[in-house]
mmCIF file with all atom_site columns, C-alpha atoms in Angstrom:
data_model
loop_
_atom_site.group_PDB
_atom_site.id
_atom_site.type_symbol
_atom_site.label_atom_id
_atom_site.label_alt_id
_atom_site.label_comp_id
_atom_site.label_asym_id
_atom_site.label_entity_id
_atom_site.label_seq_id
_atom_site.pdbx_PDB_ins_code
_atom_site.Cartn_x
_atom_site.Cartn_y
_atom_site.Cartn_z
_atom_site.occupancy
_atom_site.B_iso_or_equiv
_atom_site.pdbx_formal_charge
_atom_site.auth_seq_id
_atom_site.auth_comp_id
_atom_site.auth_asym_id
_atom_site.auth_atom_id
_atom_site.pdbx_PDB_model_num
ATOM 1   C CA . MET A 1 1   ? 10.629 135.974 -101.031 1.00 0.00 ? 1304 MET A CA 1
ATOM 2   C CA . THR A 1 2   ? 13.249 134.545 -99.080  1.00 0.00 ? 1305 THR A CA 1
ATOM 3   C CA . ARG A 1 3   ? 15.274 137.973 -99.475  1.00 0.00 ? 1306 ARG A CA 1
ATOM 4   C CA . PHE A 1 4   ? 12.355 139.770 -98.039  1.00 0.00 ? 1307 PHE A CA 1
ATOM 5   C CA . ILE A 1 5   ? 11.863 137.840 -95.041  1.00 0.00 ? 1308 ILE A CA 1
ATOM 6   C CA . LEU A 1 6   ? 15.518 137.794 -94.648  1.00 0.00 ? 1309 LEU A CA 1
ATOM 7   C CA . ILE A 1 7   ? 15.939 142.285 -94.759  1.00 0.00 ? 1310 ILE A CA 1
ATOM 8   C CA . MET A 1 8   ? 12.754 141.611 -92.872  1.00 0.00 ? 1311 MET A CA 1
ATOM 9   C CA . VAL A 1 9   ? 14.885 139.640 -89.781  1.00 0.00 ? 1312 VAL A CA 1
ATOM 10  C CA . LEU A 1 10  ? 17.930 141.885 -90.584  1.00 0.00 ? 1313 LEU A CA 1
ATOM 11  C CA . SER A 1 11  ? 15.799 145.208 -89.303  1.00 0.00 ? 1314 SER A CA 1
ATOM 12  C CA . LEU A 1 12  ? 14.232 143.298 -86.733  1.00 0.00 ? 1315 LEU A CA 1
ATOM 13  C CA . ALA A 1 13  ? 17.688 143.331 -85.246  1.00 0.00 ? 1316 ALA A CA 1
ATOM 14  C CA . ILE A 1 14  ? 18.692 146.046 -86.160  1.00 0.00 ? 1317 ILE A CA 1
ATOM 15  C CA . PHE A 1 15  ? 15.620 147.910 -84.652  1.00 0.00 ? 1318 PHE A CA 1
ATOM 16  C CA . SER A 1 16  ? 16.110 145.245 -81.003  1.00 0.00 ? 1319 SER A CA 1
ATOM 17  C CA . CYS A 1 17  ? 19.819 146.334 -80.983  1.00 0.00 ? 1320 CYS A CA 1
ATOM 18  C CA . LYS A 1 18  ? 18.877 149.753 -81.235  1.00 0.00 ? 1321 LYS A CA 1
ATOM 19  C CA . ASN A 1 19  ? 16.464 149.428 -78.306  1.00 0.00 ? 1322 ASN A CA 1
ATOM 20  C CA . ASP A 1 20  ? 18.721 147.841 -76.154  1.00 0.00 ? 1323 ASP A CA 1
ATOM 21  C CA . THR A 1 21  ? 21.348 150.748 -76.299  1.00 0.00 ? 1324 THR A CA 1
ATOM 22  C CA . ALA A 1 22  ? 18.649 152.802 -75.820  1.00 0.00 ? 1325 ALA A CA 1
ATOM 23  C CA . LYS A 1 23  ? 18.085 150.890 -72.793  1.00 0.00 ? 1326 LYS A CA 1
ATOM 24  C CA . GLN A 1 24  ? 21.213 150.498 -71.793  1.00 0.00 ? 1327 GLN A CA 1
ATOM 25  C CA . GLN A 1 25  ? 22.457 154.055 -71.651  1.00 0.00 ? 1328 GLN A CA 1
ATOM 26  C CA . GLU A 1 26  ? 18.922 155.007 -69.766  1.00 0.00 ? 1329 GLU A CA 1
ATOM 27  C CA . LEU A 1 27  ? 20.023 152.879 -67.064  1.00 0.00 ? 1330 LEU A CA 1
ATOM 28  C CA . THR A 1 28  ? 23.086 153.713 -67.452  1.00 0.00 ? 1331 THR A CA 1
ATOM 29  C CA . LEU A 1 29  ? 22.362 157.781 -66.944  1.00 0.00 ? 1332 LEU A CA 1
ATOM 30  C CA . GLU A 1 30  ? 20.304 156.730 -63.642  1.00 0.00 ? 1333 GLU A CA 1
ATOM 31  C CA . ALA A 1 31  ? 23.266 155.068 -62.359  1.00 0.00 ? 1334 ALA A CA 1
ATOM 32  C CA . LYS A 1 32  ? 25.249 157.855 -62.467  1.00 0.00 ? 1335 LYS A CA 1
ATOM 33  C CA . GLU A 1 33  ? 22.618 160.038 -61.446  1.00 0.00 ? 1336 GLU A CA 1
ATOM 34  C CA . LEU A 1 34  ? 22.013 157.588 -58.078  1.00 0.00 ? 1337 LEU A CA 1
ATOM 35  C CA . LEU A 1 35  ? 25.670 157.744 -57.569  1.00 0.00 ? 1338 LEU A CA 1
ATOM 36  C CA . LEU A 1 36  ? 25.840 161.484 -57.857  1.00 0.00 ? 1339 LEU A CA 1
ATOM 37  C CA . LYS A 1 37  ? 23.067 162.141 -55.270  1.00 0.00 ? 1340 LYS A CA 1
ATOM 38  C CA . GLU A 1 38  ? 24.391 159.710 -53.164  1.00 0.00 ? 1341 GLU A CA 1
ATOM 39  C CA . LYS A 1 39  ? 27.867 162.019 -53.212  1.00 0.00 ? 1342 LYS A CA 1
ATOM 40  C CA . GLU A 1 40  ? 25.412 165.162 -52.926  1.00 0.00 ? 1343 GLU A CA 1
ATOM 41  C CA . LEU A 1 41  ? 24.430 163.513 -49.291  1.00 0.00 ? 1344 LEU A CA 1
ATOM 42  C CA . GLU A 1 42  ? 27.854 162.362 -48.367  1.00 0.00 ? 1345 GLU A CA 1
ATOM 43  C CA . LEU A 1 43  ? 29.158 166.217 -48.522  1.00 0.00 ? 1346 LEU A CA 1
ATOM 44  C CA . ARG A 1 44  ? 26.063 167.421 -46.550  1.00 0.00 ? 1347 ARG A CA 1
ATOM 45  C CA . ALA A 1 45  ? 26.364 164.890 -43.824  1.00 0.00 ? 1348 ALA A CA 1
ATOM 46  C CA . LYS A 1 46  ? 30.002 166.279 -43.496  1.00 0.00 ? 1349 LYS A CA 1
ATOM 47  C CA . GLU A 1 47  ? 29.471 169.978 -43.880  1.00 0.00 ? 1350 GLU A CA 1
ATOM 48  C CA . PHE A 1 48  ? 26.503 169.618 -41.173  1.00 0.00 ? 1351 PHE A CA 1
ATOM 49  C CA . PRO A 1 49  ? 27.547 168.000 -38.889  1.00 0.00 ? 1352 PRO A CA 1
ATOM 50  C CA . ASN A 1 50  ? 24.831 166.179 -36.372  1.00 0.00 ? 1353 ASN A CA 1
ATOM 51  C CA . ALA A 1 51  ? 25.193 168.499 -33.697  1.00 0.00 ? 1354 ALA A CA 1
ATOM 52  C CA . GLU A 1 52  ? 22.091 170.497 -32.415  1.00 0.00 ? 1355 GLU A CA 1
ATOM 53  C CA . VAL A 1 53  ? 21.991 173.858 -34.138  1.00 0.00 ? 1356 VAL A CA 1
ATOM 54  C CA . ASP A 1 54  ? 23.165 177.129 -32.467  1.00 0.00 ? 1357 ASP A CA 1
ATOM 55  C CA . THR A 1 55  ? 19.879 178.921 -32.045  1.00 0.00 ? 1358 THR A CA 1
ATOM 56  C CA . ALA A 1 56  ? 21.438 182.416 -29.605  1.00 0.00 ? 1359 ALA A CA 1
ATOM 57  C CA . GLN A 1 57  ? 20.453 184.755 -30.221  1.00 0.00 ? 1360 GLN A CA 1
ATOM 58  C CA . PHE A 1 58  ? 22.774 187.944 -32.346  1.00 0.00 ? 1361 PHE A CA 1
ATOM 59  C CA . THR A 1 59  ? 21.527 191.699 -31.673  1.00 0.00 ? 1362 THR A CA 1
ATOM 60  C CA . VAL A 1 60  ? 22.639 193.997 -35.234  1.00 0.00 ? 1363 VAL A CA 1
ATOM 61  C CA . ASP A 1 61  ? 25.235 195.629 -34.623  1.00 0.00 ? 1364 ASP A CA 1
ATOM 62  C CA . GLN A 1 62  ? 22.888 198.833 -35.842  1.00 0.00 ? 1365 GLN A CA 1
ATOM 63  C CA . GLN A 1 63  ? 20.644 199.343 -33.274  1.00 0.00 ? 1366 GLN A CA 1
ATOM 64  C CA . THR A 1 64  ? 18.792 202.627 -32.747  1.00 0.00 ? 1367 THR A CA 1
ATOM 65  C CA . ASP A 1 65  ? 17.922 204.212 -29.526  1.00 0.00 ? 1368 ASP A CA 1
ATOM 66  C CA . ASP A 1 66  ? 14.487 203.077 -29.198  1.00 0.00 ? 1369 ASP A CA 1
ATOM 67  C CA . GLN A 1 67  ? 15.078 199.352 -29.825  1.00 0.00 ? 1370 GLN A CA 1
ATOM 68  C CA . GLU A 1 68  ? 15.785 196.846 -27.196  1.00 0.00 ? 1371 GLU A CA 1
ATOM 69  C CA . ALA A 1 69  ? 18.700 195.220 -27.129  1.00 0.00 ? 1372 ALA A CA 1
ATOM 70  C CA . GLU A 1 70  ? 17.968 190.980 -27.040  1.00 0.00 ? 1373 GLU A CA 1
ATOM 71  C CA . SER A 1 71  ? 19.676 189.254 -24.477  1.00 0.00 ? 1374 SER A CA 1
ATOM 72  C CA . PRO A 1 72  ? 18.843 185.522 -24.170  1.00 0.00 ? 1375 PRO A CA 1
ATOM 73  C CA . SER A 1 73  ? 16.666 184.071 -21.529  1.00 0.00 ? 1376 SER A CA 1
ATOM 74  C CA . THR A 1 74  ? 16.960 180.288 -20.310  1.00 0.00 ? 1377 THR A CA 1
ATOM 75  C CA . ASN A 1 75  ? 12.917 180.416 -18.734  1.00 0.00 ? 1378 ASN A CA 1
ATOM 76  C CA . THR A 1 76  ? 10.610 180.220 -21.674  1.00 0.00 ? 1379 THR A CA 1
ATOM 77  C CA . GLU A 1 77  ? 7.725  181.070 -19.522  1.00 0.00 ? 1380 GLU A CA 1
ATOM 78  C CA . GLU A 1 78  ? 9.500  184.768 -18.970  1.00 0.00 ? 1381 GLU A CA 1
ATOM 79  C CA . LYS A 1 79  ? 10.174 184.544 -22.347  1.00 0.00 ? 1382 LYS A CA 1
ATOM 80  C CA . GLN A 1 80  ? 6.479  183.941 -23.490  1.00 0.00 ? 1383 GLN A CA 1
ATOM 81  C CA . GLY A 1 81  ? 5.384  186.422 -21.226  1.00 0.00 ? 1384 GLY A CA 1
ATOM 82  C CA . ASN A 1 82  ? 7.876  189.551 -22.584  1.00 0.00 ? 1385 ASN A CA 1
ATOM 83  C CA . ARG A 1 83  ? 7.669  188.560 -26.464  1.00 0.00 ? 1386 ARG A CA 1
ATOM 84  C CA . LYS A 1 84  ? 6.976  192.236 -28.386  1.00 0.00 ? 1387 LYS A CA 1
ATOM 85  C CA . LEU A 1 85  ? 6.542  192.026 -32.144  1.00 0.00 ? 1388 LEU A CA 1
ATOM 86  C CA . ARG A 1 86  ? 9.625  192.664 -33.951  1.00 0.00 ? 1389 ARG A CA 1
ATOM 87  C CA . PHE A 1 87  ? 9.157  191.409 -38.054  1.00 0.00 ? 1390 PHE A CA 1
ATOM 88  C CA . LEU A 1 88  ? 5.595  191.290 -39.426  1.00 0.00 ? 1391 LEU A CA 1
ATOM 89  C CA . TYR A 1 89  ? 5.231  189.788 -42.946  1.00 0.00 ? 1392 TYR A CA 1
ATOM 90  C CA . TYR A 1 90  ? 1.911  189.403 -44.457  1.00 0.00 ? 1393 TYR A CA 1
ATOM 91  C CA . SER A 1 91  ? 0.549  187.884 -48.089  1.00 0.00 ? 1394 SER A CA 1
ATOM 92  C CA . SER A 1 92  ? -2.529 186.693 -49.141  1.00 0.00 ? 1395 SER A CA 1
ATOM 93  C CA . ILE A 1 93  ? -1.842 183.024 -47.472  1.00 0.00 ? 1396 ILE A CA 1
ATOM 94  C CA . GLY A 1 94  ? -2.174 184.963 -43.576  1.00 0.00 ? 1397 GLY A CA 1
ATOM 95  C CA . LEU A 1 95  ? 0.552  186.315 -41.436  1.00 0.00 ? 1398 LEU A CA 1
ATOM 96  C CA . ARG A 1 96  ? 3.651  185.708 -40.238  1.00 0.00 ? 1399 ARG A CA 1
ATOM 97  C CA . ALA A 1 97  ? 4.876  187.298 -36.575  1.00 0.00 ? 1400 ALA A CA 1
ATOM 98  C CA . TYR A 1 98  ? 8.707  187.294 -35.906  1.00 0.00 ? 1401 TYR A CA 1
ATOM 99  C CA . PHE A 1 99  ? 8.814  188.201 -31.870  1.00 0.00 ? 1402 PHE A CA 1
ATOM 100 C CA . ASN A 1 100 ? 11.763 189.625 -29.908  1.00 0.00 ? 1403 ASN A CA 1
ATOM 101 C CA . ASP A 1 101 ? 12.661 186.120 -28.155  1.00 0.00 ? 1404 ASP A CA 1
ATOM 102 C CA . GLY A 1 102 ? 13.406 184.501 -31.930  1.00 0.00 ? 1405 GLY A CA 1
ATOM 103 C CA . SER A 1 103 ? 10.174 182.766 -32.178  1.00 0.00 ? 1406 SER A CA 1
ATOM 104 C CA . VAL A 1 104 ? 7.665  182.339 -35.276  1.00 0.00 ? 1407 VAL A CA 1
ATOM 105 C CA . PHE A 1 105 ? 4.161  182.240 -35.777  1.00 0.00 ? 1408 PHE A CA 1
ATOM 106 C CA . VAL A 1 106 ? 2.342  181.320 -38.488  1.00 0.00 ? 1409 VAL A CA 1
ATOM 107 C CA . PHE A 1 107 ? -1.791 182.818 -38.920  1.00 0.00 ? 1410 PHE A CA 1
ATOM 108 C CA . PRO A 1 108 ? -3.594 181.202 -42.128  1.00 0.00 ? 1411 PRO A CA 1
ATOM 109 C CA . LYS A 1 109 ? -5.755 182.925 -43.665  1.00 0.00 ? 1412 LYS A CA 1
ATOM 110 C CA . ARG A 1 110 ? -5.839 186.389 -41.845  1.00 0.00 ? 1413 ARG A CA 1
ATOM 111 C CA . GLY A 1 111 ? -5.788 189.436 -43.555  1.00 0.00 ? 1414 GLY A CA 1
ATOM 112 C CA . LEU A 1 112 ? -3.363 192.787 -42.153  1.00 0.00 ? 1415 LEU A CA 1
ATOM 113 C CA . THR A 1 113 ? -5.648 194.480 -40.070  1.00 0.00 ? 1416 THR A CA 1
ATOM 114 C CA . LYS A 1 114 ? -6.131 195.756 -36.853  1.00 0.00 ? 1417 LYS A CA 1
ATOM 115 C CA . GLU A 1 115 ? -7.706 193.525 -35.186  1.00 0.00 ? 1418 GLU A CA 1
ATOM 116 C CA . ASN A 1 116 ? -5.642 190.538 -36.568  1.00 0.00 ? 1419 ASN A CA 1
ATOM 117 C CA . ILE A 1 117 ? -2.373 192.006 -35.240  1.00 0.00 ? 1420 ILE A CA 1
ATOM 118 C CA . GLN A 1 118 ? -4.129 192.542 -31.786  1.00 0.00 ? 1421 GLN A CA 1
ATOM 119 C CA . PHE A 1 119 ? -5.232 188.997 -31.705  1.00 0.00 ? 1422 PHE A CA 1
ATOM 120 C CA . ILE A 1 120 ? -2.044 188.307 -32.455  1.00 0.00 ? 1423 ILE A CA 1
ATOM 121 C CA . LYS A 1 121 ? -0.196 190.273 -29.953  1.00 0.00 ? 1424 LYS A CA 1
ATOM 122 C CA . SER A 1 122 ? -2.533 188.176 -27.494  1.00 0.00 ? 1425 SER A CA 1
ATOM 123 C CA . ASN A 1 123 ? -1.968 184.588 -28.699  1.00 0.00 ? 1426 ASN A CA 1
ATOM 124 C CA . SER A 1 124 ? 1.853  185.090 -28.280  1.00 0.00 ? 1427 SER A CA 1
ATOM 125 C CA . GLU A 1 125 ? 2.003  183.102 -25.093  1.00 0.00 ? 1428 GLU A CA 1
ATOM 126 C CA . GLU A 1 126 ? 1.758  179.186 -27.028  1.00 0.00 ? 1429 GLU A CA 1
ATOM 127 C CA . LYS A 1 127 ? 4.954  177.330 -28.317  1.00 0.00 ? 1430 LYS A CA 1
ATOM 128 C CA . ALA A 1 128 ? 6.375  178.693 -31.437  1.00 0.00 ? 1431 ALA A CA 1
ATOM 129 C CA . ILE A 1 129 ? 6.167  176.438 -35.007  1.00 0.00 ? 1432 ILE A CA 1
ATOM 130 C CA . GLN A 1 130 ? 9.414  178.204 -35.823  1.00 0.00 ? 1433 GLN A CA 1
ATOM 131 C CA . THR A 1 131 ? 12.633 180.219 -34.672  1.00 0.00 ? 1434 THR A CA 1
ATOM 132 C CA . TYR A 1 132 ? 15.028 182.321 -36.043  1.00 0.00 ? 1435 TYR A CA 1
ATOM 133 C CA . VAL A 1 133 ? 18.385 184.101 -35.369  1.00 0.00 ? 1436 VAL A CA 1
ATOM 134 C CA . ILE A 1 134 ? 19.213 187.499 -36.857  1.00 0.00 ? 1437 ILE A CA 1
ATOM 135 C CA . GLU A 1 135 ? 22.140 187.168 -38.707  1.00 0.00 ? 1438 GLU A CA 1
ATOM 136 C CA . LYS A 1 136 ? 25.014 189.903 -39.366  1.00 0.00 ? 1439 LYS A CA 1
ATOM 137 C CA . ASP A 1 137 ? 23.913 191.093 -42.668  1.00 0.00 ? 1440 ASP A CA 1
ATOM 138 C CA . GLY A 1 138 ? 20.180 191.344 -41.157  1.00 0.00 ? 1441 GLY A CA 1
ATOM 139 C CA . SER A 1 139 ? 18.857 188.556 -42.973  1.00 0.00 ? 1442 SER A CA 1
ATOM 140 C CA . LEU A 1 140 ? 16.471 186.656 -40.353  1.00 0.00 ? 1443 LEU A CA 1
ATOM 141 C CA . LEU A 1 141 ? 18.362 182.384 -40.517  1.00 0.00 ? 1444 LEU A CA 1
ATOM 142 C CA . ILE A 1 142 ? 14.917 180.448 -39.519  1.00 0.00 ? 1445 ILE A CA 1
ATOM 143 C CA . ASP A 1 143 ? 15.712 176.742 -38.074  1.00 0.00 ? 1446 ASP A CA 1
ATOM 144 C CA . GLY A 1 144 ? 18.737 177.319 -39.081  1.00 0.00 ? 1447 GLY A CA 1
ATOM 145 C CA . TRP A 1 145 ? 18.558 176.808 -42.571  1.00 0.00 ? 1448 TRP A CA 1
ATOM 146 C CA . LYS A 1 146 ? 16.273 179.257 -44.174  1.00 0.00 ? 1449 LYS A CA 1
ATOM 147 C CA . HIS A 1 147 ? 16.924 182.960 -45.114  1.00 0.00 ? 1450 HIS A CA 1
ATOM 148 C CA . GLU A 1 148 ? 14.699 185.296 -45.135  1.00 0.00 ? 1451 GLU A CA 1
ATOM 149 C CA . TYR A 1 149 ? 15.415 189.038 -46.220  1.00 0.00 ? 1452 TYR A CA 1
ATOM 150 C CA . PRO A 1 150 ? 13.251 191.973 -44.609  1.00 0.00 ? 1453 PRO A CA 1
ATOM 151 C CA . VAL A 1 151 ? 13.174 194.917 -46.708  1.00 0.00 ? 1454 VAL A CA 1
ATOM 152 C CA . VAL A 1 152 ? 10.601 197.875 -47.802  1.00 0.00 ? 1455 VAL A CA 1
ATOM 153 C CA . ASN A 1 153 ? 8.661  196.546 -50.880  1.00 0.00 ? 1456 ASN A CA 1
ATOM 154 C CA . LYS A 1 154 ? 6.592  199.698 -52.107  1.00 0.00 ? 1457 LYS A CA 1
ATOM 155 C CA . ASN A 1 155 ? 5.172  198.285 -54.689  1.00 0.00 ? 1458 ASN A CA 1
ATOM 156 C CA . GLU A 1 156 ? 3.647  195.608 -53.782  1.00 0.00 ? 1459 GLU A CA 1
ATOM 157 C CA . ASN A 1 157 ? 0.307  195.807 -52.478  1.00 0.00 ? 1460 ASN A CA 1
ATOM 158 C CA . PHE A 1 158 ? -0.869 192.193 -51.459  1.00 0.00 ? 1461 PHE A CA 1
ATOM 159 C CA . GLU A 1 159 ? 2.082  191.305 -49.955  1.00 0.00 ? 1462 GLU A CA 1
ATOM 160 C CA . GLY A 1 160 ? 5.431  192.444 -47.471  1.00 0.00 ? 1463 GLY A CA 1
ATOM 161 C CA . TRP A 1 161 ? 6.365  193.481 -44.755  1.00 0.00 ? 1464 TRP A CA 1
ATOM 162 C CA . ALA A 1 162 ? 4.351  195.274 -42.501  1.00 0.00 ? 1465 ALA A CA 1
ATOM 163 C CA . MET A 1 163 ? 7.526  195.794 -39.850  1.00 0.00 ? 1466 MET A CA 1
ATOM 164 C CA . ILE A 1 164 ? 10.763 195.846 -39.568  1.00 0.00 ? 1467 ILE A CA 1
ATOM 165 C CA . ASN A 1 165 ? 12.662 195.850 -37.067  1.00 0.00 ? 1468 ASN A CA 1
ATOM 166 C CA . TYR A 1 166 ? 9.987  196.547 -34.452  1.00 0.00 ? 1469 TYR A CA 1
ATOM 167 C CA . LYS A 1 167 ? 9.490  199.931 -37.129  1.00 0.00 ? 1470 LYS A CA 1
ATOM 168 C CA . TRP A 1 168 ? 5.156  200.103 -38.535  1.00 0.00 ? 1471 TRP A CA 1
ATOM 169 C CA . LEU A 1 169 ? 6.020  200.648 -42.660  1.00 0.00 ? 1472 LEU A CA 1
ATOM 170 C CA . VAL A 1 170 ? 2.490  200.431 -43.415  1.00 0.00 ? 1473 VAL A CA 1
ATOM 171 C CA . LYS A 1 171 ? -0.814 202.458 -41.984  1.00 0.00 ? 1474 LYS A CA 1
ATOM 172 C CA . PHE A 1 172 ? -4.104 200.829 -41.539  1.00 0.00 ? 1475 PHE A CA 1
#
């Protein structure tokens, strides 16, 4: 009987030690993860200084004759009056319109119809939600950090680019 009690006490001690080591390993892993996250944040802070993001407009090197050359203007009222739809993305969620002055508007729950396109063009006087610039590779840099790549996607019926660089890719 005493042997049985002694074996039980020893087995409980061993199991509790294993449980403690597992907890210690878990705590050390969490501490290492926190250190890695701190280092990553420090690297990002060094990589992206607190200076304001450059939102100057760039033109694509390969423009055709029917496209306008962009010239950034400082007068926002003048920009809003001369806005032309340059890129249009459609999906089941809604429409995302990119205008020639670098402004981006999102129109949720709107389908790709002539009426909605006219609505977008007529309601472009509002203040933009986001801004974009055209990179040298033709991609769109939105708000200085997110890239969009306008490409013709003929396989998709429910989402894709309806207009790229003033050129319509879909028929109504």
